[in-house]
Coordinates of N, CA and C in Angstrom, one line a residue:
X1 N -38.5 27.0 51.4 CA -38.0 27.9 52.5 C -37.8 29.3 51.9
X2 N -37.3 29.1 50.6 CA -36.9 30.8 50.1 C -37.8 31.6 49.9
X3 N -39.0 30.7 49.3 CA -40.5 30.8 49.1 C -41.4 31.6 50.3
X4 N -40.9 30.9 51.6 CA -41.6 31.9 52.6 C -41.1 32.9 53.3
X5 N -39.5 33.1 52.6 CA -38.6 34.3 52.8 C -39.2 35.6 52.4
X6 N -39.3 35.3 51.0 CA -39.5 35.7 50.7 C -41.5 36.9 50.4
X7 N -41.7 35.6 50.8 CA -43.5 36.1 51.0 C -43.0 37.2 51.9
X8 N -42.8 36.8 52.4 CA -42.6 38.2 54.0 C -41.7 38.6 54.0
X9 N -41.3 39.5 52.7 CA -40.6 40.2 52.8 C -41.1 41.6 53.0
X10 N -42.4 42.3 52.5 CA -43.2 43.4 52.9 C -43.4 43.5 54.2
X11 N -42.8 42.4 55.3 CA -43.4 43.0 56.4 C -41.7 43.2 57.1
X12 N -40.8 43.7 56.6 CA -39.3 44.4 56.9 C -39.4 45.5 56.9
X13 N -38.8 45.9 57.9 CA -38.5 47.4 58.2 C -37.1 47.9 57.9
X14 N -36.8 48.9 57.6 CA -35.3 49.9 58.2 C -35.1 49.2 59.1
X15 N -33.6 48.4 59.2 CA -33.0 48.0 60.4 C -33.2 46.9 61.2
X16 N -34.4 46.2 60.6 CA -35.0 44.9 61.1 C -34.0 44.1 61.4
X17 N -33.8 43.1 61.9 CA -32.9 41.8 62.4 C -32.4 41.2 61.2
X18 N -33.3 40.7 60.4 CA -33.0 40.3 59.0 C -33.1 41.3 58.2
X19 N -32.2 41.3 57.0 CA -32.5 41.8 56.2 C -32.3 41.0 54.7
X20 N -32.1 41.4 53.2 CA -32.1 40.8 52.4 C -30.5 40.6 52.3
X21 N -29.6 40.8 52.9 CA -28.0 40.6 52.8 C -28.5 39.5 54.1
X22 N -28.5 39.3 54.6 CA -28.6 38.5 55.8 C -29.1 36.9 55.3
X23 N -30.1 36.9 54.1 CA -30.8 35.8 53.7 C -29.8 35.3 53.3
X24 N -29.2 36.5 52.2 CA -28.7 35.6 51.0 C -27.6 35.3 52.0
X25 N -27.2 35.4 52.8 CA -25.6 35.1 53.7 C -26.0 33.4 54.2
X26 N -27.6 33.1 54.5 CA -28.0 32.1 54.8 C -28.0 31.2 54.2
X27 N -28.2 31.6 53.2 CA -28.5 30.9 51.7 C -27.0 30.5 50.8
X28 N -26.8 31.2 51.1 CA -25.1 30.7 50.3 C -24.1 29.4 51.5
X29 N -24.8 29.7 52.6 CA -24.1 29.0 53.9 C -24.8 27.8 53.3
X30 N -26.3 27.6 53.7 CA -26.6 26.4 52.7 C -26.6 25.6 52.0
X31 N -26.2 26.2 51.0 CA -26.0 25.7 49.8 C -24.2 24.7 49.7
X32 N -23.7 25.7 50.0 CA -21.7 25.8 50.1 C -21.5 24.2 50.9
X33 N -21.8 24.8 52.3 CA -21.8 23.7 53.5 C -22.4 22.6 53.0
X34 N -23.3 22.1 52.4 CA -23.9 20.9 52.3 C -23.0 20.7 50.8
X35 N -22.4 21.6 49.8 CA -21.3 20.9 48.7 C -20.5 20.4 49.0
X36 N -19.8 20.9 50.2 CA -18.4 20.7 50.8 C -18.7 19.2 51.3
X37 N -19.3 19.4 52.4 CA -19.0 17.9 52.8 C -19.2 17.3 51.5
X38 N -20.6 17.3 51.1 CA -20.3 16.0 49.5 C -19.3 15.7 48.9
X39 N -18.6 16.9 48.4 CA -17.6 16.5 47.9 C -16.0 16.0 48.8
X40 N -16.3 16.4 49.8 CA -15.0 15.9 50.6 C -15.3 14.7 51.4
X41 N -16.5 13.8 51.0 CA -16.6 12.6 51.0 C -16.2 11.9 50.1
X42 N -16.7 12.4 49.3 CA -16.4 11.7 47.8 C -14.8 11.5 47.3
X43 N -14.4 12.5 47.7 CA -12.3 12.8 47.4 C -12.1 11.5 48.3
X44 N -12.6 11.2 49.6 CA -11.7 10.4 50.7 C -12.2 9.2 50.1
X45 N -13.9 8.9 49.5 CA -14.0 7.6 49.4 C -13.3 7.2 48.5
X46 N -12.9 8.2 47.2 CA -11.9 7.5 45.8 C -10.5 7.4 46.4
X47 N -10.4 8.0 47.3 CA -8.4 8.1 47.7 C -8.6 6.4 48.8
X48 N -9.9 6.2 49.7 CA -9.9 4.7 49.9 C -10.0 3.5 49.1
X49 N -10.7 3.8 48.3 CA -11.1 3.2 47.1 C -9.7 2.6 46.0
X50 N -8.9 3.3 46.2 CA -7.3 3.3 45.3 C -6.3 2.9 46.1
X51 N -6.7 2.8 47.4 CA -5.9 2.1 48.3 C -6.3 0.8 48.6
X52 N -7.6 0.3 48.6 CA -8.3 -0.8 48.8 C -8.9 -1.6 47.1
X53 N -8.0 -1.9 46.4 CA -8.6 -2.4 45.2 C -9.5 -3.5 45.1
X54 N -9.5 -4.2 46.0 CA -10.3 -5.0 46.5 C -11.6 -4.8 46.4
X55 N -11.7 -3.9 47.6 CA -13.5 -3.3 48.0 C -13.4 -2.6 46.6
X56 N -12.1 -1.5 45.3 CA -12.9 -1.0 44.1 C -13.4 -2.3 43.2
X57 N -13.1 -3.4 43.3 CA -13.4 -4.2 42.1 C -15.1 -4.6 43.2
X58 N -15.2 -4.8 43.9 CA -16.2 -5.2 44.8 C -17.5 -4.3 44.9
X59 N -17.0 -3.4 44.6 CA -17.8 -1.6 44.4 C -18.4 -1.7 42.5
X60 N -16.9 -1.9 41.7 CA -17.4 -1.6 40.3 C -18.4 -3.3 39.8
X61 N -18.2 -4.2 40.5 CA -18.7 -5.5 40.3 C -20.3 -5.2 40.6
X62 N -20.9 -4.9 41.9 CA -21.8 -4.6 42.5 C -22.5 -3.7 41.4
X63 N -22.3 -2.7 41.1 CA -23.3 -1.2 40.1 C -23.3 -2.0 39.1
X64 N -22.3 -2.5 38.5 CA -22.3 -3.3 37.2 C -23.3 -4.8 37.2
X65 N -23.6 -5.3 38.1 CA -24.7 -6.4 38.2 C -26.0 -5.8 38.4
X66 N -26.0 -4.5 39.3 CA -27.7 -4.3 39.6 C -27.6 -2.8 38.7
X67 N -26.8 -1.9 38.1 CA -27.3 -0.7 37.1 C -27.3 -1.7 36.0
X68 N -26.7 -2.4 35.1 CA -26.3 -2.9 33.5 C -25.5 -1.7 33.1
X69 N -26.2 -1.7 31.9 CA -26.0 -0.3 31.2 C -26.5 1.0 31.6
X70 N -27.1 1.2 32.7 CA -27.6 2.4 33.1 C -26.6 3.2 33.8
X71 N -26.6 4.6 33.2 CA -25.4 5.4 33.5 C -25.2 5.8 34.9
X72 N -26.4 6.1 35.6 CA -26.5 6.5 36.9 C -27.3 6.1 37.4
X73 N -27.1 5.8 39.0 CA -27.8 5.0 40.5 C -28.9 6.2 40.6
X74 N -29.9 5.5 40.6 CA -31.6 6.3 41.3 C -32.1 5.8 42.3
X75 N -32.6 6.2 43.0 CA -33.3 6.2 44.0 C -33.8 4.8 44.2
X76 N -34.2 3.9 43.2 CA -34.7 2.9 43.1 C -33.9 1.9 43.3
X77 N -32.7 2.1 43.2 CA -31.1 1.5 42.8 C -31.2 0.9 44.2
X78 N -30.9 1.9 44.8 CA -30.3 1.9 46.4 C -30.2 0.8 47.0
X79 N -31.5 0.1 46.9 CA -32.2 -0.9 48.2 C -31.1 -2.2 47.7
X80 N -31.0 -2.4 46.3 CA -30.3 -3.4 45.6 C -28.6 -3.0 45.9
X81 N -28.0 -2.2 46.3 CA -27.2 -1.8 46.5 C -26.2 -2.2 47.5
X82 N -26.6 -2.8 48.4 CA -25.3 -2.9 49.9 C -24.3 -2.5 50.4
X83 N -23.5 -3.0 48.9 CA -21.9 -2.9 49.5 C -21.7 -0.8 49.1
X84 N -22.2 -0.4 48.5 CA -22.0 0.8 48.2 C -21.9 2.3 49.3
X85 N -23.5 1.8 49.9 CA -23.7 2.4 51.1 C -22.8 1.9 51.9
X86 N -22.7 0.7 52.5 CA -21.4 0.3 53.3 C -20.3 0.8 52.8
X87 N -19.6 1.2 52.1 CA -18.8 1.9 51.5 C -18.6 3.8 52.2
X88 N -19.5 3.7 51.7 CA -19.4 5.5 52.3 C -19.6 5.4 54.0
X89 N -20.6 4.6 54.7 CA -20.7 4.9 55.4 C -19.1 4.6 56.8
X90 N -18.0 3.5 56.1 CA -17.0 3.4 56.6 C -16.3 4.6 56.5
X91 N -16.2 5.3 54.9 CA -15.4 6.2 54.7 C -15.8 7.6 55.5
X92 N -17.3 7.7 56.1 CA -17.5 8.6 56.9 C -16.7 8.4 58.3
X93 N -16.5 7.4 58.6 CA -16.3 6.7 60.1 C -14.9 7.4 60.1
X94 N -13.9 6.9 59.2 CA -12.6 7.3 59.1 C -11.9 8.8 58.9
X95 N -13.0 8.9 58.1 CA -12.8 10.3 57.5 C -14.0 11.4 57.5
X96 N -14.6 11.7 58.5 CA -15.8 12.2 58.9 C -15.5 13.8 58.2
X97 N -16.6 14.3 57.6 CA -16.9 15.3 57.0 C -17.2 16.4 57.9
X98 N -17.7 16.1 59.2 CA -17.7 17.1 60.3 C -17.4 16.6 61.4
X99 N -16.2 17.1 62.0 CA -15.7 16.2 62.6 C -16.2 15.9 64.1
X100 N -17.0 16.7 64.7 CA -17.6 16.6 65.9 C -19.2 17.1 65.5
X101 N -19.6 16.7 67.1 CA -21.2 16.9 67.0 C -21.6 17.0 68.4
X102 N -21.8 18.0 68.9 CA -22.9 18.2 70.2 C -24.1 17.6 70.8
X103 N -23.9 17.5 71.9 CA -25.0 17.1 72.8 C -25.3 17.6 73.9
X104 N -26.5 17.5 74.3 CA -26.2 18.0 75.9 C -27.1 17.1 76.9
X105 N -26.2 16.3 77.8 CA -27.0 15.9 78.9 C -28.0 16.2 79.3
X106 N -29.0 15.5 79.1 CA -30.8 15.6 79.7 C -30.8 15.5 80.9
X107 N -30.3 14.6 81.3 CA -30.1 14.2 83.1 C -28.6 13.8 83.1
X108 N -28.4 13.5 84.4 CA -27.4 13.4 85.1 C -27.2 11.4 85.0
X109 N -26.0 11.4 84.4 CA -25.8 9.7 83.8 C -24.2 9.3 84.4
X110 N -24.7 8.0 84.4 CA -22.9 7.2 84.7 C -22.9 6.5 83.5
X111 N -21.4 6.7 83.0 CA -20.9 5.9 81.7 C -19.7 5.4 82.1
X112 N -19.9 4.3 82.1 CA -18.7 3.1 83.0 C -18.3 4.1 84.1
X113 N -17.2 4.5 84.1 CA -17.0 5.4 85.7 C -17.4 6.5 86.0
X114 N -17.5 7.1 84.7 CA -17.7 8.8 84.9 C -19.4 9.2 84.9
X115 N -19.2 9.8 85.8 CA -20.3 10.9 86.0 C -20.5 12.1 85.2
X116 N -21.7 12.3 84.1 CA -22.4 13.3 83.7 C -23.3 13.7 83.9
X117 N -22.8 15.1 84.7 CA -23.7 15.9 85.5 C -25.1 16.3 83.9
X118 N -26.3 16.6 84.5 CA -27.2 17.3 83.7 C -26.3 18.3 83.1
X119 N -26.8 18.8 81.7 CA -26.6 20.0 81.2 C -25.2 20.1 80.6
X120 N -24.5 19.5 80.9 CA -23.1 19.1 80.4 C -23.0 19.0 79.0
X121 N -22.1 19.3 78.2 CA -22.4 19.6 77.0 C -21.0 18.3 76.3
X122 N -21.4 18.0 75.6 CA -20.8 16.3 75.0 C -20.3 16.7 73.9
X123 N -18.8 16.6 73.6 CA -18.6 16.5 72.3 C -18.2 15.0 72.1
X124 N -18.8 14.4 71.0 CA -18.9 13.7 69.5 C -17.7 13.5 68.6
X125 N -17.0 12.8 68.5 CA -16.0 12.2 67.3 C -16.8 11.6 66.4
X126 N -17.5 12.7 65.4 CA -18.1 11.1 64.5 C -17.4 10.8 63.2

Protein backbone atom coordinates (compact mmCIF):
# COMPACT_ATOMS: atom_id res chain seq x y z
CA UNK A 1 0.00 0.00 0.00
CA UNK A 2 2.83 2.52 0.92
CA UNK A 3 4.42 1.25 -2.31
CA UNK A 4 1.54 2.69 -4.40
CA UNK A 5 1.41 5.86 -2.19
CA UNK A 6 3.99 6.53 -2.88
CA UNK A 7 4.39 5.75 -6.84
CA UNK A 8 2.00 8.56 -7.18
CA UNK A 9 3.37 10.81 -5.43
CA UNK A 10 4.45 13.05 -8.68
CA UNK A 11 1.09 13.39 -9.58
CA UNK A 12 0.33 15.97 -6.16
CA UNK A 13 -0.30 19.30 -6.45
CA UNK A 14 -0.13 22.49 -4.04
CA UNK A 15 -3.12 21.91 -1.92
CA UNK A 16 -4.27 18.55 -3.21
CA UNK A 17 -6.59 16.51 -0.79
CA UNK A 18 -3.75 14.38 0.28
CA UNK A 19 -0.77 15.32 1.07
CA UNK A 20 2.46 13.75 2.52
CA UNK A 21 1.34 14.76 6.32
CA UNK A 22 -1.93 13.23 5.55
CA UNK A 23 -0.26 9.72 4.66
CA UNK A 24 1.86 9.50 7.22
CA UNK A 25 -1.25 10.55 9.70
CA UNK A 26 -2.77 7.30 7.90
CA UNK A 27 -0.07 5.38 8.44
CA UNK A 28 0.68 5.88 11.98
CA UNK A 29 -3.31 5.24 12.57
CA UNK A 30 -2.50 1.95 11.06
CA UNK A 31 0.05 0.76 12.44
CA UNK A 32 -0.93 2.20 16.37
CA UNK A 33 -4.73 0.92 16.08
CA UNK A 34 -3.95 -2.59 15.00
CA UNK A 35 -0.98 -2.57 18.26
CA UNK A 36 -3.45 -1.44 20.59
CA UNK A 37 -5.95 -3.87 20.22
CA UNK A 38 -3.13 -6.71 20.18
CA UNK A 39 -1.94 -5.81 22.99
CA UNK A 40 -5.05 -5.03 25.03
CA UNK A 41 -6.01 -8.49 24.14
CA UNK A 42 -3.29 -10.01 25.31
CA UNK A 43 -3.25 -7.81 29.02
CA UNK A 44 -7.16 -9.25 29.40
CA UNK A 45 -6.32 -12.82 28.15
CA UNK A 46 -3.18 -13.01 31.02
CA UNK A 47 -5.47 -11.05 33.70
CA UNK A 48 -8.20 -14.22 32.61
CA UNK A 49 -5.72 -16.50 32.45
CA UNK A 50 -4.62 -15.67 36.50
CA UNK A 51 -7.94 -15.80 37.45
CA UNK A 52 -8.78 -19.14 35.68
CA UNK A 53 -5.78 -21.41 36.66
CA UNK A 54 -7.36 -24.14 35.34
CA UNK A 55 -7.84 -23.07 31.60
CA UNK A 56 -3.70 -21.58 32.50
CA UNK A 57 -2.55 -25.17 33.20
CA UNK A 58 -4.85 -26.28 30.24
CA UNK A 59 -3.31 -23.51 27.89
CA UNK A 60 0.57 -24.26 29.27
CA UNK A 61 -0.24 -28.26 28.90
CA UNK A 62 -1.61 -27.84 25.32
CA UNK A 63 1.76 -25.61 23.67
CA UNK A 64 3.85 -27.92 25.78
CA UNK A 65 2.42 -31.26 23.95
CA UNK A 66 2.15 -29.83 20.29
CA UNK A 67 5.45 -26.88 20.40
CA UNK A 68 8.07 -29.43 22.67
CA UNK A 69 10.94 -27.36 22.87
CA UNK A 70 10.11 -24.90 20.26
CA UNK A 71 10.09 -21.37 21.55
CA UNK A 72 7.35 -19.94 19.48
CA UNK A 73 3.77 -21.06 17.79
CA UNK A 74 3.98 -20.68 13.72
CA UNK A 75 1.67 -20.71 11.50
CA UNK A 76 1.82 -24.44 11.17
CA UNK A 77 1.20 -24.74 14.97
CA UNK A 78 -2.26 -23.37 14.82
CA UNK A 79 -4.38 -26.21 13.31
CA UNK A 80 -2.89 -28.52 16.28
CA UNK A 81 -3.87 -25.95 18.65
CA UNK A 82 -7.66 -25.72 19.87
CA UNK A 83 -7.80 -24.86 23.20
CA UNK A 84 -5.64 -21.70 22.54
CA UNK A 85 -7.65 -20.05 19.84
CA UNK A 86 -10.70 -20.95 22.09
CA UNK A 87 -9.03 -19.06 24.57
CA UNK A 88 -8.71 -15.69 22.91
CA UNK A 89 -11.58 -15.93 21.19
CA UNK A 90 -13.69 -16.06 24.73
CA UNK A 91 -11.43 -13.33 26.01
CA UNK A 92 -12.57 -11.26 22.91
CA UNK A 93 -16.33 -12.04 23.77
CA UNK A 94 -15.81 -10.65 27.36
CA UNK A 95 -13.52 -8.23 26.83
CA UNK A 96 -13.82 -7.01 23.22
CA UNK A 97 -11.01 -4.83 21.90
CA UNK A 98 -13.59 -2.66 19.97
CA UNK A 99 -16.32 -2.46 21.50
CA UNK A 100 -19.04 -1.89 18.94
CA UNK A 101 -19.40 -2.52 15.23
CA UNK A 102 -21.88 -1.04 12.56
CA UNK A 103 -24.24 -2.18 10.24
CA UNK A 104 -26.78 -1.04 8.17
CA UNK A 105 -30.12 -2.59 7.30
CA UNK A 106 -30.27 -3.79 3.56
CA UNK A 107 -34.01 -4.17 3.81
CA UNK A 108 -36.57 -3.78 6.08
CA UNK A 109 -36.56 -7.04 8.76
CA UNK A 110 -38.55 -8.33 11.92
CA UNK A 111 -36.34 -9.58 14.77
CA UNK A 112 -38.62 -11.34 17.24
CA UNK A 113 -40.88 -8.13 17.68
CA UNK A 114 -39.12 -5.36 16.44
CA UNK A 115 -39.21 -3.89 13.18
CA UNK A 116 -36.00 -2.70 11.10
CA UNK A 117 -36.91 -0.31 8.88
CA UNK A 118 -34.28 -0.36 5.61
CA UNK A 119 -31.29 1.86 6.16
CA UNK A 120 -31.27 1.82 9.80
CA UNK A 121 -28.02 1.83 11.16
CA UNK A 122 -27.23 -1.30 13.86
CA UNK A 123 -24.97 -0.97 16.58
CA UNK A 124 -23.05 -4.30 17.55
CA UNK A 125 -21.75 -5.30 21.10
CA UNK A 126 -19.04 -7.52 20.04
Amino acid sequence: MLDTVLDREHEWKEGSLIDRQAIKGMFTDLFVAGSETSSTTVEWAMAALLQHPEAMDKVKRELREVLGNKARVEESDVDRLPYLPAVVKEVLRFYPSVAMTFYRAQETVQVQSYTIPQGTTILLNI
